[in-house]
Amino acid sequence: MQELGKLATNTPLDKILNGGLDRDAITNVYGPAGSGKTNIGLSASISCPEKVIYIDTEGSFSLERFRQMGGEKKLASIIMLDVHTWDEQHKTVMKLEKIVEKEKIGLIVVDSLVNLYRLELDSANFQQTNRQLATQYSVLSRITRKFKIPVLVTNQVYSRGEEIELTSRMIARYWSKTLVELKKTDKENCRIAIIRKHRSVAEGRKIEFEITEKGLKQVGIFSL
Ligand SMILES: Nc1ncnc2c1ncn2[C@@H]1O[C@H](COP(=O)(O)OP(=O)(O)O)[C@@H](O)[C@H]1O
Ligand SMILES: [Mg+2]
């Protein structure tokens, strides 16, 4: 089997991911609000030498932040897909393969995959919405494997351990070859990233990082 190399996120996560995102797998970064998920999506987008498809479901893509992190030159090669409802998100994911066939894409980011899903669950059919979530994952999984385009999805977790959370976690765990958990710490702006699932890295490998003006920086010299 051919060695594909990795796409660096240009964050300390690269250290615990042996270089970055696998090109034939979904990487799922999850954690509470403010843990750094969007920052990682922005940094990986800036680091990608080719075009990036960026699906923003919560309006959290900030031009100002993107520029702060050195993204000015990269802006022209971001294909930004804003979605506002679960239905829009579903349709957008369903047509991704068509875009990928036409354009030379080096990364797909979905930030986040589940916030509209959660809103939809409140109002609509539980089973159908879960099926749609699994379908979106399966489409992303097919694209990453067929086109060798890394897929980075973020997943906000909530403290309430309810059934909704368990179901979406099960679906996420099934489809994501890599799971990275982000945790906040007592120190302002410091976070910890922990590998929770990976094809070639031990579970539990972790690193501490700081969110700074320019981007994410490792705290200390060694991985924890
Ligand atoms: N210029 C900056 N300098 C330092 N920290 C920043 C800067 N911009 C954003 N942050 C921090 O990033 C955090 C939000 O990260 P974000 O990636 O949006 O989290 P998430 O997507 O997990 O909710 C906030 O704690 C915020 O203080
Ligand atoms: Mg975010």
mmCIF file of N, CA and C in Angstrom, residues 85-220:
data_model
loop_
_atom_site.group_PDB
_atom_site.id
_atom_site.type_symbol
_atom_site.label_atom_id
_atom_site.label_comp_id
_atom_site.label_asym_id
_atom_site.label_seq_id
_atom_site.Cartn_x
_atom_site.Cartn_y
_atom_site.Cartn_z
ATOM 1 N N THR A 85 -28.992 25.494 8.374
ATOM 2 C CA THR A 85 -29.947 24.520 8.915
ATOM 3 C C THR A 85 -29.392 23.123 8.675
ATOM 4 N N TRP A 86 -29.956 22.174 9.408
ATOM 5 C CA TRP A 86 -29.524 20.784 9.256
ATOM 6 C C TRP A 86 -29.768 20.289 7.835
ATOM 7 N N ASP A 87 -30.905 20.705 7.274
ATOM 8 C CA ASP A 87 -31.244 20.309 5.908
ATOM 9 C C ASP A 87 -30.206 20.840 4.910
ATOM 10 N N GLU A 88 -29.817 22.099 5.083
ATOM 11 C CA GLU A 88 -28.784 22.695 4.214
ATOM 12 C C GLU A 88 -27.467 21.954 4.366
ATOM 13 N N GLN A 89 -27.132 21.628 5.603
ATOM 14 C CA GLN A 89 -25.879 20.912 5.850
ATOM 15 C C GLN A 89 -25.898 19.559 5.136
ATOM 16 N N HIS A 90 -27.033 18.867 5.262
ATOM 17 C CA HIS A 90 -27.140 17.545 4.649
ATOM 18 C C HIS A 90 -26.964 17.638 3.135
ATOM 19 N N LYS A 91 -27.656 18.612 2.522
ATOM 20 C CA LYS A 91 -27.562 18.772 1.058
ATOM 21 C C LYS A 91 -26.141 19.142 0.643
ATOM 22 N N THR A 92 -25.496 19.988 1.453
ATOM 23 C CA THR A 92 -24.139 20.420 1.123
ATOM 24 C C THR A 92 -23.167 19.234 1.152
ATOM 25 N N VAL A 93 -23.282 18.416 2.184
ATOM 26 C CA VAL A 93 -22.387 17.249 2.272
ATOM 27 C C VAL A 93 -22.667 16.289 1.115
ATOM 28 N N MET A 94 -23.949 16.174 0.749
ATOM 29 C CA MET A 94 -24.306 15.252 -0.345
ATOM 30 C C MET A 94 -23.719 15.695 -1.687
ATOM 31 N N LYS A 95 -23.440 16.989 -1.832
ATOM 32 C CA LYS A 95 -22.904 17.423 -3.135
ATOM 33 C C LYS A 95 -21.379 17.652 -3.107
ATOM 34 N N LEU A 96 -20.745 17.315 -1.998
ATOM 35 C CA LEU A 96 -19.291 17.531 -1.883
ATOM 36 C C LEU A 96 -18.496 16.788 -2.951
ATOM 37 N N GLU A 97 -18.945 15.564 -3.241
ATOM 38 C CA GLU A 97 -18.178 14.742 -4.171
ATOM 39 C C GLU A 97 -18.087 15.420 -5.544
ATOM 40 N N LYS A 98 -19.147 16.110 -5.931
ATOM 41 C CA LYS A 98 -19.148 16.814 -7.228
ATOM 42 C C LYS A 98 -18.080 17.911 -7.237
ATOM 43 N N ILE A 99 -17.951 18.638 -6.122
ATOM 44 C CA ILE A 99 -16.943 19.714 -6.060
ATOM 45 C C ILE A 99 -15.543 19.106 -6.108
ATOM 46 N N VAL A 100 -15.385 18.019 -5.364
ATOM 47 C CA VAL A 100 -14.078 17.383 -5.260
ATOM 48 C C VAL A 100 -13.614 16.823 -6.607
ATOM 49 N N GLU A 101 -14.577 16.409 -7.432
ATOM 50 C CA GLU A 101 -14.218 15.886 -8.757
ATOM 51 C C GLU A 101 -13.728 16.997 -9.675
ATOM 52 N N LYS A 102 -14.242 18.223 -9.453
ATOM 53 C CA LYS A 102 -13.901 19.334 -10.355
ATOM 54 C C LYS A 102 -12.650 20.091 -9.929
ATOM 55 N N GLU A 103 -12.479 20.252 -8.600
ATOM 56 C CA GLU A 103 -11.408 21.123 -8.103
ATOM 57 C C GLU A 103 -10.321 20.293 -7.456
ATOM 58 N N LYS A 104 -9.129 20.848 -7.404
ATOM 59 C CA LYS A 104 -8.028 20.163 -6.715
ATOM 60 C C LYS A 104 -8.093 20.558 -5.239
ATOM 61 N N ILE A 105 -8.692 19.698 -4.431
ATOM 62 C CA ILE A 105 -8.930 20.008 -3.017
ATOM 63 C C ILE A 105 -7.900 19.271 -2.150
ATOM 64 N N GLY A 106 -7.351 19.989 -1.171
ATOM 65 C CA GLY A 106 -6.346 19.378 -0.295
ATOM 66 C C GLY A 106 -6.824 19.127 1.124
ATOM 67 N N LEU A 107 -8.036 19.630 1.444
ATOM 68 C CA LEU A 107 -8.561 19.458 2.808
ATOM 69 C C LEU A 107 -10.045 19.821 2.827
ATOM 70 N N ILE A 108 -10.803 19.049 3.596
ATOM 71 C CA ILE A 108 -12.202 19.401 3.864
ATOM 72 C C ILE A 108 -12.347 19.575 5.375
ATOM 73 N N VAL A 109 -12.898 20.724 5.781
ATOM 74 C CA VAL A 109 -13.146 20.979 7.206
ATOM 75 C C VAL A 109 -14.656 21.116 7.413
ATOM 76 N N VAL A 110 -15.189 20.447 8.416
ATOM 77 C CA VAL A 110 -16.591 20.672 8.806
ATOM 78 C C VAL A 110 -16.588 21.126 10.268
ATOM 79 N N ASP A 111 -16.911 22.398 10.478
ATOM 80 C CA ASP A 111 -16.844 22.989 11.823
ATOM 81 C C ASP A 111 -18.201 23.619 12.161
ATOM 82 N N SER A 112 -19.025 23.011 12.979
ATOM 83 C CA SER A 112 -18.895 21.666 13.488
ATOM 84 C C SER A 112 -19.906 20.771 12.782
ATOM 85 N N LEU A 113 -19.697 19.479 12.911
ATOM 86 C CA LEU A 113 -20.598 18.549 12.236
ATOM 87 C C LEU A 113 -21.923 18.399 12.965
ATOM 88 N N VAL A 114 -21.955 18.699 14.261
ATOM 89 C CA VAL A 114 -23.119 18.280 15.047
ATOM 90 C C VAL A 114 -23.970 19.370 15.709
ATOM 91 N N ASN A 115 -23.616 20.660 15.530
ATOM 92 C CA ASN A 115 -24.450 21.615 16.269
ATOM 93 C C ASN A 115 -25.845 21.756 15.655
ATOM 94 N N LEU A 116 -25.930 21.728 14.323
ATOM 95 C CA LEU A 116 -27.263 21.792 13.695
ATOM 96 C C LEU A 116 -28.012 20.475 13.887
ATOM 97 N N TYR A 117 -27.272 19.400 13.944
ATOM 98 C CA TYR A 117 -27.849 18.080 14.231
ATOM 99 C C TYR A 117 -28.571 18.105 15.575
ATOM 100 N N ARG A 118 -27.906 18.698 16.559
ATOM 101 C CA ARG A 118 -28.511 18.759 17.892
ATOM 102 C C ARG A 118 -29.789 19.585 17.894
ATOM 103 N N LEU A 119 -29.744 20.705 17.166
ATOM 104 C CA LEU A 119 -30.951 21.539 17.081
ATOM 105 C C LEU A 119 -32.075 20.765 16.398
ATOM 106 N N GLU A 120 -31.718 20.033 15.356
ATOM 107 C CA GLU A 120 -32.705 19.268 14.596
ATOM 108 C C GLU A 120 -33.326 18.174 15.458
ATOM 109 N N LEU A 121 -32.521 17.564 16.302
ATOM 110 C CA LEU A 121 -33.032 16.482 17.144
ATOM 111 C C LEU A 121 -34.136 16.969 18.073
ATOM 112 N N ASP A 122 -34.023 18.245 18.456
ATOM 113 C CA ASP A 122 -35.025 18.804 19.352
ATOM 114 C C ASP A 122 -36.397 18.883 18.689
ATOM 115 N N SER A 123 -36.387 19.034 17.356
ATOM 116 C CA SER A 123 -37.663 19.300 16.693
ATOM 117 C C SER A 123 -38.121 18.170 15.780
ATOM 118 N N ALA A 124 -37.254 17.267 15.456
ATOM 119 C CA ALA A 124 -37.638 16.305 14.427
ATOM 120 C C ALA A 124 -37.375 14.867 14.843
ATOM 121 N N ASN A 125 -37.609 14.019 13.886
ATOM 122 C CA ASN A 125 -37.511 12.591 14.090
ATOM 123 C C ASN A 125 -36.097 12.150 14.462
ATOM 124 N N PHE A 126 -35.983 11.581 15.640
ATOM 125 C CA PHE A 126 -34.701 11.165 16.194
ATOM 126 C C PHE A 126 -33.965 10.205 15.253
ATOM 127 N N GLN A 127 -34.702 9.174 14.818
ATOM 128 C CA GLN A 127 -34.047 8.147 13.992
ATOM 129 C C GLN A 127 -33.610 8.671 12.642
ATOM 130 N N GLN A 128 -34.473 9.478 12.040
ATOM 131 C CA GLN A 128 -34.122 10.005 10.720
ATOM 132 C C GLN A 128 -32.896 10.913 10.800
ATOM 133 N N THR A 129 -32.861 11.746 11.843
ATOM 134 C CA THR A 129 -31.735 12.665 11.985
ATOM 135 C C THR A 129 -30.440 11.895 12.247
ATOM 136 N N ASN A 130 -30.515 10.868 13.048
ATOM 137 C CA ASN A 130 -29.337 10.035 13.282
ATOM 138 C C ASN A 130 -28.878 9.325 12.011
ATOM 139 N N ARG A 131 -29.863 8.879 11.227
ATOM 140 C CA ARG A 131 -29.503 8.238 9.949
ATOM 141 C C ARG A 131 -28.801 9.232 9.039
ATOM 142 N N GLN A 132 -29.302 10.481 9.039
ATOM 143 C CA GLN A 132 -28.676 11.504 8.185
ATOM 144 C C GLN A 132 -27.250 11.798 8.652
ATOM 145 N N LEU A 133 -27.060 11.830 9.967
ATOM 146 C CA LEU A 133 -25.699 12.070 10.483
ATOM 147 C C LEU A 133 -24.766 10.953 10.014
ATOM 148 N N ALA A 134 -25.219 9.715 10.142
ATOM 149 C CA ALA A 134 -24.397 8.580 9.705
ATOM 150 C C ALA A 134 -24.143 8.653 8.201
ATOM 151 N N THR A 135 -25.146 9.088 7.456
ATOM 152 C CA THR A 135 -24.973 9.221 5.997
ATOM 153 C C THR A 135 -23.908 10.266 5.684
ATOM 154 N N GLN A 136 -23.943 11.394 6.390
ATOM 155 C CA GLN A 136 -22.929 12.432 6.147
ATOM 156 C C GLN A 136 -21.531 11.891 6.437
ATOM 157 N N TYR A 137 -21.403 11.182 7.555
ATOM 158 C CA TYR A 137 -20.105 10.574 7.862
ATOM 159 C C TYR A 137 -19.687 9.597 6.760
ATOM 160 N N SER A 138 -20.644 8.810 6.273
ATOM 161 C CA SER A 138 -20.273 7.803 5.273
ATOM 162 C C SER A 138 -19.831 8.470 3.972
ATOM 163 N N VAL A 139 -20.466 9.587 3.613
ATOM 164 C CA VAL A 139 -20.055 10.321 2.405
ATOM 165 C C VAL A 139 -18.648 10.888 2.594
ATOM 166 N N LEU A 140 -18.403 11.487 3.755
ATOM 167 C CA LEU A 140 -17.078 12.055 4.027
ATOM 168 C C LEU A 140 -16.013 10.949 4.033
ATOM 169 N N SER A 141 -16.387 9.803 4.578
ATOM 170 C CA SER A 141 -15.461 8.678 4.637
ATOM 171 C C SER A 141 -15.141 8.167 3.231
ATOM 172 N N ARG A 142 -16.166 8.099 2.370
ATOM 173 C CA ARG A 142 -15.927 7.642 0.995
ATOM 174 C C ARG A 142 -15.015 8.626 0.268
ATOM 175 N N ILE A 143 -15.276 9.930 0.459
ATOM 176 C CA ILE A 143 -14.466 10.946 -0.232
ATOM 177 C C ILE A 143 -13.011 10.863 0.216
ATOM 178 N N THR A 144 -12.783 10.786 1.521
ATOM 179 C CA THR A 144 -11.388 10.788 1.985
ATOM 180 C C THR A 144 -10.646 9.552 1.465
ATOM 181 N N ARG A 145 -11.330 8.421 1.422
ATOM 182 C CA ARG A 145 -10.640 7.205 0.977
ATOM 183 C C ARG A 145 -10.443 7.174 -0.530
ATOM 184 N N LYS A 146 -11.437 7.665 -1.265
ATOM 185 C CA LYS A 146 -11.368 7.612 -2.731
ATOM 186 C C LYS A 146 -10.415 8.667 -3.288
ATOM 187 N N PHE A 147 -10.478 9.904 -2.727
ATOM 188 C CA PHE A 147 -9.713 11.016 -3.302
ATOM 189 C C PHE A 147 -8.454 11.346 -2.504
ATOM 190 N N LYS A 148 -8.250 10.668 -1.397
ATOM 191 C CA LYS A 148 -7.087 10.916 -0.525
ATOM 192 C C LYS A 148 -7.038 12.374 -0.072
ATOM 193 N N ILE A 149 -8.194 12.863 0.336
ATOM 194 C CA ILE A 149 -8.296 14.227 0.870
ATOM 195 C C ILE A 149 -8.590 14.112 2.361
ATOM 196 N N PRO A 150 -7.719 14.659 3.223
ATOM 197 C CA PRO A 150 -8.007 14.582 4.653
ATOM 198 C C PRO A 150 -9.295 15.329 5.003
ATOM 199 N N VAL A 151 -10.053 14.759 5.920
ATOM 200 C CA VAL A 151 -11.291 15.390 6.383
ATOM 201 C C VAL A 151 -11.152 15.656 7.877
ATOM 202 N N LEU A 152 -11.345 16.918 8.253
ATOM 203 C CA LEU A 152 -11.273 17.305 9.663
ATOM 204 C C LEU A 152 -12.662 17.758 10.097
ATOM 205 N N VAL A 153 -13.245 17.045 11.050
ATOM 206 C CA VAL A 153 -14.540 17.489 11.568
ATOM 207 C C VAL A 153 -14.395 17.826 13.048
ATOM 208 N N THR A 154 -15.166 18.808 13.490
ATOM 209 C CA THR A 154 -15.158 19.147 14.904
ATOM 210 C C THR A 154 -16.502 18.764 15.502
ATOM 211 N N ASN A 155 -16.477 18.578 16.772
ATOM 212 C CA ASN A 155 -17.612 18.001 17.467
ATOM 213 C C ASN A 155 -17.668 18.608 18.858
ATOM 214 N N GLN A 156 -18.666 19.441 19.094
ATOM 215 C CA GLN A 156 -18.742 20.029 20.441
ATOM 216 C C GLN A 156 -19.378 19.038 21.398
ATOM 217 N N VAL A 157 -18.776 18.877 22.548
ATOM 218 C CA VAL A 157 -19.400 17.977 23.518
ATOM 219 C C VAL A 157 -19.972 18.783 24.672
ATOM 220 N N TYR A 158 -21.014 18.240 25.223
ATOM 221 C CA TYR A 158 -21.735 18.907 26.309
ATOM 222 C C TYR A 158 -21.620 18.034 27.537
ATOM 223 N N SER A 159 -21.716 18.665 28.673
ATOM 224 C CA SER A 159 -21.520 17.894 29.899
ATOM 225 C C SER A 159 -22.674 16.938 30.187
ATOM 226 N N ARG A 160 -23.859 17.276 29.673
ATOM 227 C CA ARG A 160 -25.003 16.414 29.948
ATOM 228 C C ARG A 160 -24.827 15.067 29.243
ATOM 229 N N GLY A 161 -24.784 13.997 29.999
ATOM 230 C CA GLY A 161 -24.565 12.692 29.383
ATOM 231 C C GLY A 161 -25.858 12.038 28.961
ATOM 232 N N GLU A 162 -26.578 12.680 28.082
ATOM 233 C CA GLU A 162 -27.881 12.156 27.709
ATOM 234 C C GLU A 162 -27.780 11.204 26.510
ATOM 235 N N GLU A 163 -28.912 10.654 26.137
ATOM 236 C CA GLU A 163 -28.927 9.646 25.071
ATOM 237 C C GLU A 163 -28.461 10.212 23.735
ATOM 238 N N ILE A 164 -28.844 11.449 23.462
ATOM 239 C CA ILE A 164 -28.449 12.124 22.214
ATOM 240 C C ILE A 164 -26.936 12.086 22.068
ATOM 241 N N GLU A 165 -26.293 12.470 23.154
ATOM 242 C CA GLU A 165 -24.832 12.549 23.159
ATOM 243 C C GLU A 165 -24.236 11.170 22.894
ATOM 244 N N LEU A 166 -24.806 10.170 23.534
ATOM 245 C CA LEU A 166 -24.260 8.820 23.387
ATOM 246 C C LEU A 166 -24.400 8.328 21.951
ATOM 247 N N THR A 167 -25.538 8.593 21.348
ATOM 248 C CA THR A 167 -25.764 8.137 19.981
ATOM 249 C C THR A 167 -24.804 8.822 19.018
ATOM 250 N N SER A 168 -24.689 10.147 19.124
ATOM 251 C CA SER A 168 -23.817 10.842 18.181
ATOM 252 C C SER A 168 -22.356 10.470 18.432
ATOM 253 N N ARG A 169 -22.009 10.174 19.670
ATOM 254 C CA ARG A 169 -20.641 9.728 19.960
ATOM 255 C C ARG A 169 -20.349 8.380 19.324
ATOM 256 N N MET A 170 -21.349 7.503 19.391
ATOM 257 C CA MET A 170 -21.164 6.180 18.795
ATOM 258 C C MET A 170 -20.961 6.294 17.292
ATOM 259 N N ILE A 171 -21.762 7.150 16.672
ATOM 260 C CA ILE A 171 -21.647 7.335 15.221
ATOM 261 C C ILE A 171 -20.275 7.940 14.893
ATOM 262 N N ALA A 172 -19.871 8.952 15.684
ATOM 263 C CA ALA A 172 -18.578 9.612 15.457
ATOM 264 C C ALA A 172 -17.432 8.623 15.612
ATOM 265 N N ARG A 173 -17.511 7.805 16.631
ATOM 266 C CA ARG A 173 -16.428 6.868 16.921
ATOM 267 C C ARG A 173 -16.323 5.798 15.829
ATOM 268 N N TYR A 174 -17.469 5.413 15.321
ATOM 269 C CA TYR A 174 -17.481 4.393 14.270
ATOM 270 C C TYR A 174 -16.811 4.914 12.999
ATOM 271 N N TRP A 175 -17.144 6.142 12.595
ATOM 272 C CA TRP A 175 -16.688 6.648 11.303
ATOM 273 C C TRP A 175 -15.345 7.359 11.332
ATOM 274 N N SER A 176 -14.913 7.842 12.495
ATOM 275 C CA SER A 176 -13.666 8.605 12.543
ATOM 276 C C SER A 176 -12.515 7.674 12.874
ATOM 277 N N LYS A 177 -11.529 7.628 11.984
ATOM 278 C CA LYS A 177 -10.365 6.778 12.246
ATOM 279 C C LYS A 177 -9.498 7.400 13.341
ATOM 280 N N THR A 178 -9.564 8.738 13.454
ATOM 281 C CA THR A 178 -8.806 9.430 14.501
ATOM 282 C C THR A 178 -9.753 10.282 15.337
ATOM 283 N N LEU A 179 -9.637 10.120 16.655
ATOM 284 C CA LEU A 179 -10.387 10.969 17.574
ATOM 285 C C LEU A 179 -9.384 11.695 18.463
ATOM 286 N N VAL A 180 -9.522 13.010 18.548
ATOM 287 C CA VAL A 180 -8.672 13.805 19.438
ATOM 288 C C VAL A 180 -9.580 14.576 20.381
ATOM 289 N N GLU A 181 -9.360 14.384 21.670
ATOM 290 C CA GLU A 181 -10.147 15.135 22.654
ATOM 291 C C GLU A 181 -9.378 16.378 23.094
ATOM 292 N N LEU A 182 -10.058 17.502 23.159
ATOM 293 C CA LEU A 182 -9.455 18.724 23.698
ATOM 294 C C LEU A 182 -10.065 18.999 25.062
ATOM 295 N N LYS A 183 -9.191 19.386 25.990
ATOM 296 C CA LYS A 183 -9.679 19.707 27.335
ATOM 297 C C LYS A 183 -9.160 21.060 27.747
ATOM 298 N N LYS A 184 -9.983 21.773 28.481
ATOM 299 C CA LYS A 184 -9.504 23.027 29.064
ATOM 300 C C LYS A 184 -8.707 22.703 30.325
ATOM 301 N N THR A 185 -7.840 23.624 30.744
ATOM 302 C CA THR A 185 -7.092 23.422 31.990
ATOM 303 C C THR A 185 -7.337 24.636 32.891
ATOM 304 N N ASP A 186 -6.732 24.604 34.061
ATOM 305 C CA ASP A 186 -6.887 25.733 34.991
ATOM 306 C C ASP A 186 -6.211 26.986 34.466
ATOM 307 N N LYS A 187 -5.167 26.763 33.643
ATOM 308 C CA LYS A 187 -4.408 27.902 33.131
ATOM 309 C C LYS A 187 -5.129 28.525 31.945
ATOM 310 N N GLU A 188 -5.337 29.822 32.036
ATOM 311 C CA GLU A 188 -6.007 30.565 30.967
ATOM 312 C C GLU A 188 -5.300 30.301 29.634
ATOM 313 N N ASN A 189 -6.066 30.037 28.592
ATOM 314 C CA ASN A 189 -5.537 29.815 27.237
ATOM 315 C C ASN A 189 -4.769 28.520 27.047
ATOM 316 N N CYS A 190 -4.584 27.734 28.127
ATOM 317 C CA CYS A 190 -3.890 26.451 27.972
ATOM 318 C C CYS A 190 -4.908 25.327 27.820
ATOM 319 N N ARG A 191 -4.590 24.435 26.909
ATOM 320 C CA ARG A 191 -5.482 23.303 26.607
ATOM 321 C C ARG A 191 -4.641 22.035 26.527
ATOM 322 N N ILE A 192 -5.310 20.892 26.634
ATOM 323 C CA ILE A 192 -4.617 19.624 26.429
ATOM 324 C C ILE A 192 -5.320 18.872 25.302
ATOM 325 N N ALA A 193 -4.521 18.311 24.403
ATOM 326 C CA ALA A 193 -5.070 17.461 23.328
ATOM 327 C C ALA A 193 -4.651 16.028 23.613
ATOM 328 N N ILE A 194 -5.624 15.116 23.558
ATOM 329 C CA ILE A 194 -5.367 13.712 23.891
ATOM 330 C C ILE A 194 -5.860 12.815 22.749
ATOM 331 N N ILE A 195 -5.016 11.894 22.311
ATOM 332 C CA ILE A 195 -5.440 10.926 21.290
ATOM 333 C C ILE A 195 -6.379 9.909 21.939
ATOM 334 N N ARG A 196 -7.588 9.795 21.414
ATOM 335 C CA ARG A 196 -8.554 8.821 21.934
ATOM 336 C C ARG A 196 -8.743 7.630 21.007
ATOM 337 N N LYS A 197 -8.332 7.799 19.748
ATOM 338 C CA LYS A 197 -8.390 6.681 18.803
ATOM 339 C C LYS A 197 -7.477 7.037 17.646
ATOM 340 N N HIS A 198 -6.677 6.089 17.208
ATOM 341 C CA HIS A 198 -5.784 6.338 16.068
ATOM 342 C C HIS A 198 -5.312 5.006 15.532
ATOM 343 N N ARG A 199 -5.038 4.955 14.216
ATOM 344 C CA ARG A 199 -4.620 3.688 13.622
ATOM 345 C C ARG A 199 -3.183 3.318 13.967
ATOM 346 N N SER A 200 -2.337 4.345 14.271
ATOM 347 C CA SER A 200 -0.930 4.016 14.518
ATOM 348 C C SER A 200 -0.304 4.799 15.678
ATOM 349 N N VAL A 201 -1.153 5.372 16.528
ATOM 350 C CA VAL A 201 -0.638 6.086 17.707
ATOM 351 C C VAL A 201 -1.366 5.527 18.928
ATOM 352 N N ALA A 202 -0.622 5.378 20.019
ATOM 353 C CA ALA A 202 -1.232 4.827 21.230
ATOM 354 C C ALA A 202 -2.293 5.779 21.782
ATOM 355 N N GLU A 203 -3.398 5.203 22.212
ATOM 356 C CA GLU A 203 -4.430 6.004 22.881
ATOM 357 C C GLU A 203 -3.845 6.638 24.131
ATOM 358 N N GLY A 204 -4.245 7.858 24.424
ATOM 359 C CA GLY A 204 -3.782 8.509 25.646
ATOM 360 C C GLY A 204 -2.599 9.437 25.422
ATOM 361 N N ARG A 205 -1.950 9.348 24.251
ATOM 362 C CA ARG A 205 -0.838 10.262 23.989
ATOM 363 C C ARG A 205 -1.375 11.688 23.998
ATOM 364 N N LYS A 206 -0.657 12.582 24.675
ATOM 365 C CA LYS A 206 -1.225 13.920 24.801
ATOM 366 C C LYS A 206 -0.194 15.019 24.772
ATOM 367 N N ILE A 207 -0.668 16.230 24.566
ATOM 368 C CA ILE A 207 0.234 17.380 24.513
ATOM 369 C C ILE A 207 -0.517 18.608 25.041
ATOM 370 N N GLU A 208 0.249 19.482 25.697
ATOM 371 C CA GLU A 208 -0.355 20.705 26.216
ATOM 372 C C GLU A 208 -0.030 21.856 25.280
ATOM 373 N N PHE A 209 -1.014 22.687 25.004
ATOM 374 C CA PHE A 209 -0.754 23.830 24.124
ATOM 375 C C PHE A 209 -1.475 25.072 24.610
ATOM 376 N N GLU A 210 -1.029 26.175 24.044
ATOM 377 C CA GLU A 210 -1.575 27.474 24.433
ATOM 378 C C GLU A 210 -2.170 28.136 23.190
ATOM 379 N N ILE A 211 -3.295 28.811 23.348
ATOM 380 C CA ILE A 211 -3.860 29.563 22.225
ATOM 381 C C ILE A 211 -3.299 30.978 22.299
ATOM 382 N N THR A 212 -2.552 31.368 21.269
ATOM 383 C CA THR A 212 -1.936 32.696 21.267
ATOM 384 C C THR A 212 -2.466 33.486 20.073
ATOM 385 N N GLU A 213 -2.083 34.735 20.033
ATOM 386 C CA GLU A 213 -2.484 35.622 18.942
ATOM 387 C C GLU A 213 -2.208 34.993 17.567
ATOM 388 N N LYS A 214 -1.011 34.427 17.423
ATOM 389 C CA LYS A 214 -0.597 33.902 16.110
ATOM 390 C C LYS A 214 -1.101 32.493 15.827
ATOM 391 N N GLY A 215 -1.490 31.792 16.870
ATOM 392 C CA GLY A 215 -1.933 30.410 16.648
ATOM 393 C C GLY A 215 -1.683 29.556 17.873
ATOM 394 N N LEU A 216 -1.642 28.244 17.683
ATOM 395 C CA LEU A 216 -1.468 27.347 18.824
ATOM 396 C C LEU A 216 0.003 27.012 19.012
ATOM 397 N N LYS A 217 0.454 27.110 20.254
ATOM 398 C CA LYS A 217 1.869 26.868 20.558
ATOM 399 C C LYS A 217 1.967 25.824 21.653
ATOM 400 N N GLN A 218 2.957 24.950 21.505
ATOM 401 C CA GLN A 218 3.169 23.927 22.528
ATOM 402 C C GLN A 218 3.611 24.567 23.841
ATOM 403 N N VAL A 219 3.128 24.016 24.946
ATOM 404 C CA VAL A 219 3.591 24.461 26.271
ATOM 405 C C VAL A 219 4.619 23.449 26.733
ATOM 406 N N GLY A 220 5.819 23.897 27.055
ATOM 407 C CA GLY A 220 6.898 22.968 27.420
ATOM 408 C C GLY A 220 7.520 22.353 26.183
#
